XYZ file of C-alpha atoms in Angstrom:
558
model
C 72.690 56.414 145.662
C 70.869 53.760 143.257
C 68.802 56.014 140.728
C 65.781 54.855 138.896
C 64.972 56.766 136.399
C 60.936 57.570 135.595
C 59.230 54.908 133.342
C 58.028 55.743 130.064
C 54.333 55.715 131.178
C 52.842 56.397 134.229
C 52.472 53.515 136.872
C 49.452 52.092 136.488
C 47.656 51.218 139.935
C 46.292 47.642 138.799
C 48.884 45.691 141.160
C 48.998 43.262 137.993
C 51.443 45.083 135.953
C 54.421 43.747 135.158
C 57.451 45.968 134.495
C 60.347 45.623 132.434
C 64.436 46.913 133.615
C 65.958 48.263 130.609
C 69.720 49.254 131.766
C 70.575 50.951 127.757
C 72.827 53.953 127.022
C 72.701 53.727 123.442
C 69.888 56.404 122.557
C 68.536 54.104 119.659
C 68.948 50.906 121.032
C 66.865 52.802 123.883
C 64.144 54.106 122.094
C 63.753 50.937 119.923
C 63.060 48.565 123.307
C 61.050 51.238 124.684
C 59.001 50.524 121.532
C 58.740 46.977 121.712
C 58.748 46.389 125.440
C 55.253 48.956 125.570
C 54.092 46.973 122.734
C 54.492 44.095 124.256
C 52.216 45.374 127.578
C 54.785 45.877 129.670
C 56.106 49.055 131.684
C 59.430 49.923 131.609
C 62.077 51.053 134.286
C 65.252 52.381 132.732
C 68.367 52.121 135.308
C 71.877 53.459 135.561
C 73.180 50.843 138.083
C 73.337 47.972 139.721
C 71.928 49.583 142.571
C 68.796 50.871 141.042
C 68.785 47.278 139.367
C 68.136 45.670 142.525
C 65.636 48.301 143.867
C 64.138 48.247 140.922
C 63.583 43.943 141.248
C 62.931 44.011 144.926
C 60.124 46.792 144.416
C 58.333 46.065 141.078
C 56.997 42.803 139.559
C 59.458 42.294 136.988
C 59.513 39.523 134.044
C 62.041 40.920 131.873
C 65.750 42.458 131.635
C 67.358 44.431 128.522
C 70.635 45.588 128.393
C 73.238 47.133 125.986
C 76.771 45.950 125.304
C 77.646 49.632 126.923
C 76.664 49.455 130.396
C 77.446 45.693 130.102
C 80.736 46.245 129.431
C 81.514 49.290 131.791
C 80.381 46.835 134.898
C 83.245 45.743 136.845
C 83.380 41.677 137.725
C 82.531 42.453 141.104
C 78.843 44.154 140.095
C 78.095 41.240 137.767
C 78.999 38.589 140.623
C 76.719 40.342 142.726
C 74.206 40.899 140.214
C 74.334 37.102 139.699
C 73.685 36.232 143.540
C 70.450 38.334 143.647
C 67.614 35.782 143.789
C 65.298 38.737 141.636
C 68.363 38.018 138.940
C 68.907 34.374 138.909
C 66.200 33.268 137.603
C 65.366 36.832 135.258
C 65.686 36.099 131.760
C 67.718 38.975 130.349
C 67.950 39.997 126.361
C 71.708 41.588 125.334
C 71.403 44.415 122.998
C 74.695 44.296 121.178
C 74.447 47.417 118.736
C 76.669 45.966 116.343
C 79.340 45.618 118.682
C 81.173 42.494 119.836
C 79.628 40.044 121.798
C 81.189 40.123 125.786
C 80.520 36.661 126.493
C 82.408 35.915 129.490
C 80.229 39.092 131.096
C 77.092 37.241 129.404
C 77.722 34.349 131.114
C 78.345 35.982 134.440
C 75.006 37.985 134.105
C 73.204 34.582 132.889
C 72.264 36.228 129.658
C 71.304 33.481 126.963
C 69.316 35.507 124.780
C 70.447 38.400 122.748
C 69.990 40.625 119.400
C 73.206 40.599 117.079
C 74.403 43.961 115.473
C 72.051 47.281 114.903
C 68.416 47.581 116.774
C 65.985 45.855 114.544
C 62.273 46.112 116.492
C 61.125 43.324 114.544
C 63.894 40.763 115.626
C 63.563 42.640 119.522
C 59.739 42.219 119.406
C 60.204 38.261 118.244
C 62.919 37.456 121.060
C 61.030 39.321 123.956
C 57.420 37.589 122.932
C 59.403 34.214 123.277
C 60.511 34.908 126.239
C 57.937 36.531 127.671
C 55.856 33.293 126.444
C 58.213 30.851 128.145
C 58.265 33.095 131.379
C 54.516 33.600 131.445
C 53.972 29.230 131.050
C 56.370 28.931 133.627
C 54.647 30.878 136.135
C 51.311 28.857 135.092
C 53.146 26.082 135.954
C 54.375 27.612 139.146
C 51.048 28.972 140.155
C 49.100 25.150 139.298
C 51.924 23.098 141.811
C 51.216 26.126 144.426
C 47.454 24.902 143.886
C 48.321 21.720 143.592
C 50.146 21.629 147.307
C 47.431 23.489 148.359
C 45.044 20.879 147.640
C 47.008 17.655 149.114
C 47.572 19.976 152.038
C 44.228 19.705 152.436
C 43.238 15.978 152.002
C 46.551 15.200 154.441
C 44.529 17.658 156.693
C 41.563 15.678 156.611
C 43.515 12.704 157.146
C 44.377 13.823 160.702
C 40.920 14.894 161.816
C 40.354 11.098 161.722
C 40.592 7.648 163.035
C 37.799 6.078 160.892
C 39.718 3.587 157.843
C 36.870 4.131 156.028
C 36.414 7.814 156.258
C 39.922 8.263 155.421
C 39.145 6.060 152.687
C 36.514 8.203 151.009
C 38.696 11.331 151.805
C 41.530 10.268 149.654
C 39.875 9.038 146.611
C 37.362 12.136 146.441
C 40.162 14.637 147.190
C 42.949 12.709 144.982
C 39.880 12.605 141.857
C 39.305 16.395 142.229
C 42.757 17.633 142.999
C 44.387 15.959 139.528
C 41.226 15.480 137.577
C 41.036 12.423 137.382
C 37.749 10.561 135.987
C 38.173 7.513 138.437
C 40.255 6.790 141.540
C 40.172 3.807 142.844
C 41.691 2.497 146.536
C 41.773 -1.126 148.198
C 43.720 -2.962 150.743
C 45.051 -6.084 150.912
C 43.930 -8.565 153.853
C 46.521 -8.664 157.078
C 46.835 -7.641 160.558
C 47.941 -3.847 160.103
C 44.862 -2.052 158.151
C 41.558 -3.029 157.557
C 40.442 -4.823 154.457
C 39.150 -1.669 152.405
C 37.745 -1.234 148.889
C 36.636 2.627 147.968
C 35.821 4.399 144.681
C 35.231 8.173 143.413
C 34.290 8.744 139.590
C 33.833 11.958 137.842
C 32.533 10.511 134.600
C 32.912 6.656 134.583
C 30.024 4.704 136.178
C 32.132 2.105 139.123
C 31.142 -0.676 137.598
C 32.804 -0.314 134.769
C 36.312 -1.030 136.328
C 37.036 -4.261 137.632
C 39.125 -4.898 140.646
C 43.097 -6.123 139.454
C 43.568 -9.839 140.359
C 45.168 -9.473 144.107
C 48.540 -11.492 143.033
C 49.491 -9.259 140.410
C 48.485 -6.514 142.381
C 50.544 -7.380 145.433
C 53.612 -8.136 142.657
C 52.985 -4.799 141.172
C 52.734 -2.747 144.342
C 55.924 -4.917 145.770
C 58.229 -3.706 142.901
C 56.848 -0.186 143.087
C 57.569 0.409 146.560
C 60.926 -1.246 146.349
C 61.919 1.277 143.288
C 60.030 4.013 145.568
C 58.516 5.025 142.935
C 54.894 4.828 141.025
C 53.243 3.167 137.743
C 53.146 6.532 135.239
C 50.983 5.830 131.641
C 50.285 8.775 129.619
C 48.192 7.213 127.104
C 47.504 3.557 127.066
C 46.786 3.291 123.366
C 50.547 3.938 122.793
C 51.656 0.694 120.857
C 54.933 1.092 123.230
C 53.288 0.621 125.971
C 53.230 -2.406 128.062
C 53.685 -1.139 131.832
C 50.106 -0.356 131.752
C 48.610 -3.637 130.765
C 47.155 -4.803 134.259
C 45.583 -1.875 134.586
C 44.104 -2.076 131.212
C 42.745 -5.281 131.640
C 40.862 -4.217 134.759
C 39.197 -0.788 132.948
C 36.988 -0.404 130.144
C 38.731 0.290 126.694
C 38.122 3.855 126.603
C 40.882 4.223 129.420
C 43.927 6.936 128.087
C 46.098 7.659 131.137
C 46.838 6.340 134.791
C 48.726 6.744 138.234
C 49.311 3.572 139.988
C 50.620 4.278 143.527
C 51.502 2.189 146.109
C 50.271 2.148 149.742
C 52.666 0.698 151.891
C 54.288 1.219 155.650
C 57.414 0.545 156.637
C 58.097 -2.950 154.742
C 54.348 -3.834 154.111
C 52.620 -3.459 151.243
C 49.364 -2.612 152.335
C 47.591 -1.813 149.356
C 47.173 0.513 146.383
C 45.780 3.691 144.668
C 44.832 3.989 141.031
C 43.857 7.149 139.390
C 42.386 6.835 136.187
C 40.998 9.099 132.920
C 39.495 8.889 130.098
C 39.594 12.191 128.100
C 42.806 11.812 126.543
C 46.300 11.322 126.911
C 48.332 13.164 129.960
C 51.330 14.615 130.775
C 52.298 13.420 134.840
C 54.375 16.015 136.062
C 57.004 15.343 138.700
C 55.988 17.859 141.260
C 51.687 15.496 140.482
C 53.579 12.353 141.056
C 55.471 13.712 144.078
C 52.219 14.941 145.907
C 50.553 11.580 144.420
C 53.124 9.675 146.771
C 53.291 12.170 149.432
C 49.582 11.446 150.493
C 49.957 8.036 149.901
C 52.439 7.690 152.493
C 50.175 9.628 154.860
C 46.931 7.972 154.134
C 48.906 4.697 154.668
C 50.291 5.482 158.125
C 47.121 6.791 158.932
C 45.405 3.667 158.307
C 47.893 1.784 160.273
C 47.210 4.079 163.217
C 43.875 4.355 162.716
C 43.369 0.500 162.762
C 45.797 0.651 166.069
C 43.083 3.073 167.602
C 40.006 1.216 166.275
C 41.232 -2.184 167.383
C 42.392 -0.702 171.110
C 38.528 0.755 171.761
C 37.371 -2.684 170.403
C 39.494 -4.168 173.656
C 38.516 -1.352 176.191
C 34.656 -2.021 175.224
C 35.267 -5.528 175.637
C 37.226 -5.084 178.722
C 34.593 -2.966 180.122
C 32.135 -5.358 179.470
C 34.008 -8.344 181.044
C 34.417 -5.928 184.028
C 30.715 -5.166 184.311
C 30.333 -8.773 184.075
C 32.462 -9.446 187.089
C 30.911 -6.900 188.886
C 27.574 -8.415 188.241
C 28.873 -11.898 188.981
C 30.473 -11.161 192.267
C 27.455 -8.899 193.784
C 25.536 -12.312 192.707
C 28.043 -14.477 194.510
C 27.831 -12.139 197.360
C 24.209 -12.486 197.798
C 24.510 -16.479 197.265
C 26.915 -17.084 199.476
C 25.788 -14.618 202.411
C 22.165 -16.031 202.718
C 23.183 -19.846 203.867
C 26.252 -18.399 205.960
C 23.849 -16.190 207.673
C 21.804 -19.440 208.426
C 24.849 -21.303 209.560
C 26.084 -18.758 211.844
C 22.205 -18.169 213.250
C 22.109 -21.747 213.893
C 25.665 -22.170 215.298
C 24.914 -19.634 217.544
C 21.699 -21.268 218.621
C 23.349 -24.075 219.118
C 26.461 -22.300 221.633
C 23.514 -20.386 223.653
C 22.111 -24.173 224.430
C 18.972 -23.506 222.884
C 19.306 -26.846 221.509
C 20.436 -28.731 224.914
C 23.741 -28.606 226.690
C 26.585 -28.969 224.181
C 29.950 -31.059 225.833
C 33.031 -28.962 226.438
C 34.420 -30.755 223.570
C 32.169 -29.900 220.918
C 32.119 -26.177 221.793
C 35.861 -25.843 220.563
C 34.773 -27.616 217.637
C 32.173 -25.295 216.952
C 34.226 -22.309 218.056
C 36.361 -23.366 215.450
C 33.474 -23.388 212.588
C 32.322 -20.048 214.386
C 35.558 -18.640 213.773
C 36.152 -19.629 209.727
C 32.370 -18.503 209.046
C 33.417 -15.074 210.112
C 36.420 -15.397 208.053
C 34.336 -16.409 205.082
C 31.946 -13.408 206.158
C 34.881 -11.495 205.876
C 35.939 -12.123 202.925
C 32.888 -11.928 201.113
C 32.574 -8.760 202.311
C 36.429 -7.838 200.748
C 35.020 -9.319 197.461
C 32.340 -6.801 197.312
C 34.474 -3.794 198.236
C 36.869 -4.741 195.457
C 34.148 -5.412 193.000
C 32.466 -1.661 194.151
C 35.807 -0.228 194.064
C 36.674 -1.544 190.088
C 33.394 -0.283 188.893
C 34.356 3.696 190.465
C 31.249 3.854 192.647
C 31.033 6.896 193.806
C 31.557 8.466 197.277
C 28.742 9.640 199.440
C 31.107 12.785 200.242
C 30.460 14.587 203.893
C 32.419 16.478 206.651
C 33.964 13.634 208.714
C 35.375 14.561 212.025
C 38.336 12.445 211.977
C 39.218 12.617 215.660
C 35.571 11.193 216.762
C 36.299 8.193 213.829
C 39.692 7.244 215.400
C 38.488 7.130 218.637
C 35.383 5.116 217.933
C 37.469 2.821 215.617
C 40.923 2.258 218.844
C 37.753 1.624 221.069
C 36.251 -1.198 218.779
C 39.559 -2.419 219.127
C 40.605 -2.343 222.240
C 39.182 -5.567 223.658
C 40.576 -7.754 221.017
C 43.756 -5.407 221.711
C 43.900 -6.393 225.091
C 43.392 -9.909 225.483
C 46.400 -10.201 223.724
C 48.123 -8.275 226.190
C 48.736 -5.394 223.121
C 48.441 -1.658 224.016
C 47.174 0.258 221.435
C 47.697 3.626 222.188
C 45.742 6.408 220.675
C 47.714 9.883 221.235
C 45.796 13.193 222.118
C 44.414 15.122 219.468
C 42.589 18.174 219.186
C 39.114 18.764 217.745
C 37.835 18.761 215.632
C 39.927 17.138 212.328
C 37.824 18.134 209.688
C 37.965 16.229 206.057
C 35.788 15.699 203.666
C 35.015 12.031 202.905
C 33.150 9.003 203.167
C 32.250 8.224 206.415
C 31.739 4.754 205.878
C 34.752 4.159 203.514
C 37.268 5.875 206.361
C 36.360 3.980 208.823
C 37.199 0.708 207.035
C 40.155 2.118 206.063
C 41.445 2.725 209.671
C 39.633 -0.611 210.958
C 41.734 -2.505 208.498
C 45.285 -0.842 209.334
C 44.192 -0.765 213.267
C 42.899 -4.705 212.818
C 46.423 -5.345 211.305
C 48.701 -4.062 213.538
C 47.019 -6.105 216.907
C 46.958 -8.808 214.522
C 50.566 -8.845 213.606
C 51.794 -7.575 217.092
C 52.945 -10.616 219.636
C 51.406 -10.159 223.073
C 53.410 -7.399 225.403
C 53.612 -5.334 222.441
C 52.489 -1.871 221.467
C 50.954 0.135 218.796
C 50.921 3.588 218.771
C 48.328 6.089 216.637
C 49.407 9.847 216.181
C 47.867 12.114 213.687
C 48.976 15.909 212.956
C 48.675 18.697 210.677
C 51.824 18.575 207.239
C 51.267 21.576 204.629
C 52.166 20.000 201.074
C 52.259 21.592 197.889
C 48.526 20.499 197.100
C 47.659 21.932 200.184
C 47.142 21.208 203.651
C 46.880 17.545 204.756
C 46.156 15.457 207.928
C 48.396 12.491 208.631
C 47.519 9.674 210.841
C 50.774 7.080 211.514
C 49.860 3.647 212.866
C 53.198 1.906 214.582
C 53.528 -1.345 215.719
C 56.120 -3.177 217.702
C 54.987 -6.140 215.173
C 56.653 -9.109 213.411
C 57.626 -6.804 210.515
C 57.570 -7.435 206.467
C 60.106 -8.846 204.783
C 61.983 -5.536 202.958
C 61.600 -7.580 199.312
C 58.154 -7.709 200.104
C 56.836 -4.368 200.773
C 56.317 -3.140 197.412
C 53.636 -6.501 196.662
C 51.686 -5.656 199.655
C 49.135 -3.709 197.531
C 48.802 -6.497 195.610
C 45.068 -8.480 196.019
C 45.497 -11.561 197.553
C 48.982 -11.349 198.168
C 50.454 -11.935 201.611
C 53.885 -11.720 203.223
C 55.539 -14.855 203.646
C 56.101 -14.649 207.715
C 52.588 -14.153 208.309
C 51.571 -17.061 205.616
C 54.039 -19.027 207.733
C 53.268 -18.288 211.543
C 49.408 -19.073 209.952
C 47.992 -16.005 210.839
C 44.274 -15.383 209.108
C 43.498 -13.136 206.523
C 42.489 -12.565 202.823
C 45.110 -10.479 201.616
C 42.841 -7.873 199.802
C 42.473 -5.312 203.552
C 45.820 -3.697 202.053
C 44.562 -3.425 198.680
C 41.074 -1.742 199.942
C 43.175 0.611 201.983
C 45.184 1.804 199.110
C 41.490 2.032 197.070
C 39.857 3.871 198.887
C 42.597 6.359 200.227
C 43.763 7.153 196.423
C 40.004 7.866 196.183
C 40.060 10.452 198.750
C 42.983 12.124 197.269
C 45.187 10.824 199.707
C 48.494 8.603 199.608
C 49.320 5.621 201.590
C 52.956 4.381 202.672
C 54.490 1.292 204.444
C 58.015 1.364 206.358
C 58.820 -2.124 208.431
C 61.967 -3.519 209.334
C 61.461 -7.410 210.061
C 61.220 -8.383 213.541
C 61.280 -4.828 214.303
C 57.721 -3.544 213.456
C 55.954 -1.878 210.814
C 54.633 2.127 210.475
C 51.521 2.565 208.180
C 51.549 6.240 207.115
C 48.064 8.167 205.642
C 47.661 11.378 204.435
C 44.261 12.778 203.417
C 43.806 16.480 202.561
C 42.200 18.278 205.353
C 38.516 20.194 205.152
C 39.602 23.756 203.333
């Protein structure tokens, strides 16, 4: 079992302390680092193993090791291998204790030991070697503890980077956060012009009015940023009134003369150079650590993609205003079209039926299929005015004036509109028995077209001695229950190739374009509107020269 033996003092509870592991059998060497290790301030824990070692790491917030050439050299290989591997004891410095005797240095080397204290315990030698290290270990955890803060603080500004899509506010973000995080006394931030980021210029100063900096001529800038981002690296000058240096001079140029040290970092994406980042100060000469240059070009690379995506976002809600506005614009312009165009129509066809009733004298036999004819295309221009404004309605989302439509009632009212033009053509349109009611809710208005238009199309495209057939029944989906009304025809068909373009405004098949049968081509495109509207779906199936089944499902009244 690993055995720790009792420190010297009692455990203090501050959870500050720091301990010491002193593995010594030699009684004086013992007492003697006792001695100097309390001095010192810290609290010792003596060990017999490499057991209690470990423990004794793992537990306890140790900064220093001390051991004798005695239990040194009674530890097998094995021990010090695994000694070696701890992560507590890599990166412990350890002091050897030699006690006059020879110096084990393969064993010192396997324990990592680069310190130790030749021949017979001398405190004031100990005390010398163990405030050394204790110094070097204490700066390093400074160190350790300011790049902890220092990640902290660009985790932070990378953060704030996200929570936005505004160029400029990400802008602001960087140079304030960059200027606090390193201490800078002025950071400075532009763009150069082009297609990917916006053209930006932003400041933050601590201590330097903005003025006082001038911005670097754009060429060199470019030049400078180019070769930067090509070595992947950044412009480091730790005091500018070195008479070495010369890296620095654009930047000197472009600050006033009481400028000591600067970070020059370029912003770039991809290939691009998109612009730069310059932190300045003036207090003095400064050391740039790797791990401040690192996080330096970490956000860099963040604030620069988020620029580019930023701009993407920016420049896309530009396009969908726009494109909003150019809708409402159409809207407007067609429901003014609308009204132009219906007001002398209605006059025409008022007239031209005046004119067919004889109010105006007996019209020849030959005229009236003239007129017929000019009856005929102002109802097709009626119609399609009246497409125009549907489509229009249906870009802008107009709302539906939702209520409980008995579909059974609508279907029959609809087939029985129908039915005349049906059967002069010598079509049977066939409406099969359905119970009632079929409940939905819908627009009542809206439905109807929908069914006028699909019932309209099959008689149209159905050659006389033909048939179409209406059924509509109850199908559970996984949505929920639906009602599904199938309108067959024993039509002319659509080509297969075709079928998919039928939704399509304007479009229409090429057999009915070429047997010259009338229509807009926007009924189909209404149809799939206002179903999709309702929740529903709409499908085609045709097989040229063979007919064509219109399929529509709406969900049924819950």
């Amino acid at each position: 079992m690993p055995r720790v033996l009792q420190p010297l003092q009692p455990t203090p509870g501050d959870a500050s302390a720091q301990f010491a592991v002193v593995a010594v059998r030699t009684g004086d060497l013992r007492a003697a680092a006792d001695t100097v290790l309390r001095d010192a301030g810290l609290l010792t824990l003596h060990v017999e193993d490499e057991s209690a070692a470990i423990q004794a790491l793992q537990e306890r917030d140790v900064v220093l090791g001390v051991v004798d050439s005695v239990m040194l050299g009674g530890a097998r290989p094995d021990q010090l291998r695994r000694l070696r591997q701890e992560p507590s004891v890599a990166g412990l410095p350890i002091i050897l204790l030699s006690g006059g005797r020879e110096l084990d240095i393969e064993s010192m080397i396997q324990l990592g030991i680069t310190d130790f204290v030749a021949g017979p315990a001398d405190g004031t030698d100990l005390a010398a070697r163990v405030a050394l290290v204790l110094a070097g270990s204490r700066a390093a955890r400074r160190r350790k503890v300011a790049a902890a803060r220092l990640r902290d603080d660009t985790r932070a500004i990378s953060a704030a980077l996200r929570g936005t899509n505004d160029p400029e506010r990400m802008a602001a973000l960087v140079v304030r956060g960059l200027g606090e995080t390193f201490r800078g006394c002025h950071v400075m931030l532009e763009t150069f012009p082009g297609e990917r980021v916006p053209e930006l210029a932003a400041a933050w100063d601590r201590t330097l009015p903005a003025n006082d900096f001038r911005h670097i001529p754009r060429a060199e800038a470019l030049q400078l940023c180019s070769s930067l981002w090509e070595r992947e690296t950044v412009l480091r000058v730790e005091d500018h009134h070195s008479p070495d240096e010369t890296d620095g001079r654009i930047l000197a140029e472009a600050a006033p003369p009481n400028l000591r040290t600067s970070v020059f970092a370029p912003l770039a994406h991809g290939e691009q150079v998109l612009g730069y980042i310059w932190i300045a100060g003036t207090t003095g000469p400064r050391h740039w650590s790797r791990t401040e240059l690192s996080l330096i070009q970490h956000v860099c690379g963040n604030l620069a993609h988020g620029l580019v995506q930023g701009h993407l976002i920016t420049a896309q809600r530009e396009v969908l205003s726009r494109l909003r506005e150019l809708d409402q614009a159409k809207t407007d312009f067609v429901a003014t079209v609308n009204h132009e165009l219906r007001t002398p129509l209605t006059s025409i066809t008022g007239y031209l039926d005046l004119i067919l009733d004889g109010s105006a004298g007996e019209v020849p036999a030959h005229m009236v299929q003239m007129l017929d004819i000019v009856g005929r295309n102002a109802a097709r221009l009626n119609q399609l005015i009246t497409d125009l404004l549907t489509i229009s309605r249906s870009d802008a989302h107009a709302s539906l004036a939702v209520e409980e439509v008995d579909l059974t009632g609508l279907l029959e009212s609809v087939a029985a509109a129908l039915a005349p033009a049906a059967a002069s053509n010598d079509i049977a349109l066939r409406l099969a028995p359905m119970k009632a009611p079929l409940l939905v809710d819908g627009d009542q208005a809206q439905l109807e077209q929908v069914f006028t238009n699909l019932f309209s199309n099959a008689v149209k495209f159905t050659p006389p001695g033909g048939t179409v057939d209406v059924v509509v029944d109850d199908v559970k989906t996984e949505s929920g229950p639906q009602l599904r009304v199938k309108i067959s025809d024993t039509g002319i068909g659509i080509p297969e190739g075709e079928v998919p373009k039928l939704f399509r405004r304007f479009f229409r098949a090429s057999n009915a374009t070429a047997a010259a049968i009338p229509g807009t081509g926007l009924g189909l495109a209404i149809v799939q509107d206002i179903v999709l509207q309702h929740g529903g779906e709409l499908d085609i199936d045709s097989v040229m020269g063979r007919g064509t089944t219109v399929t529509v499902q709406i969900p049924s009244q819950r």
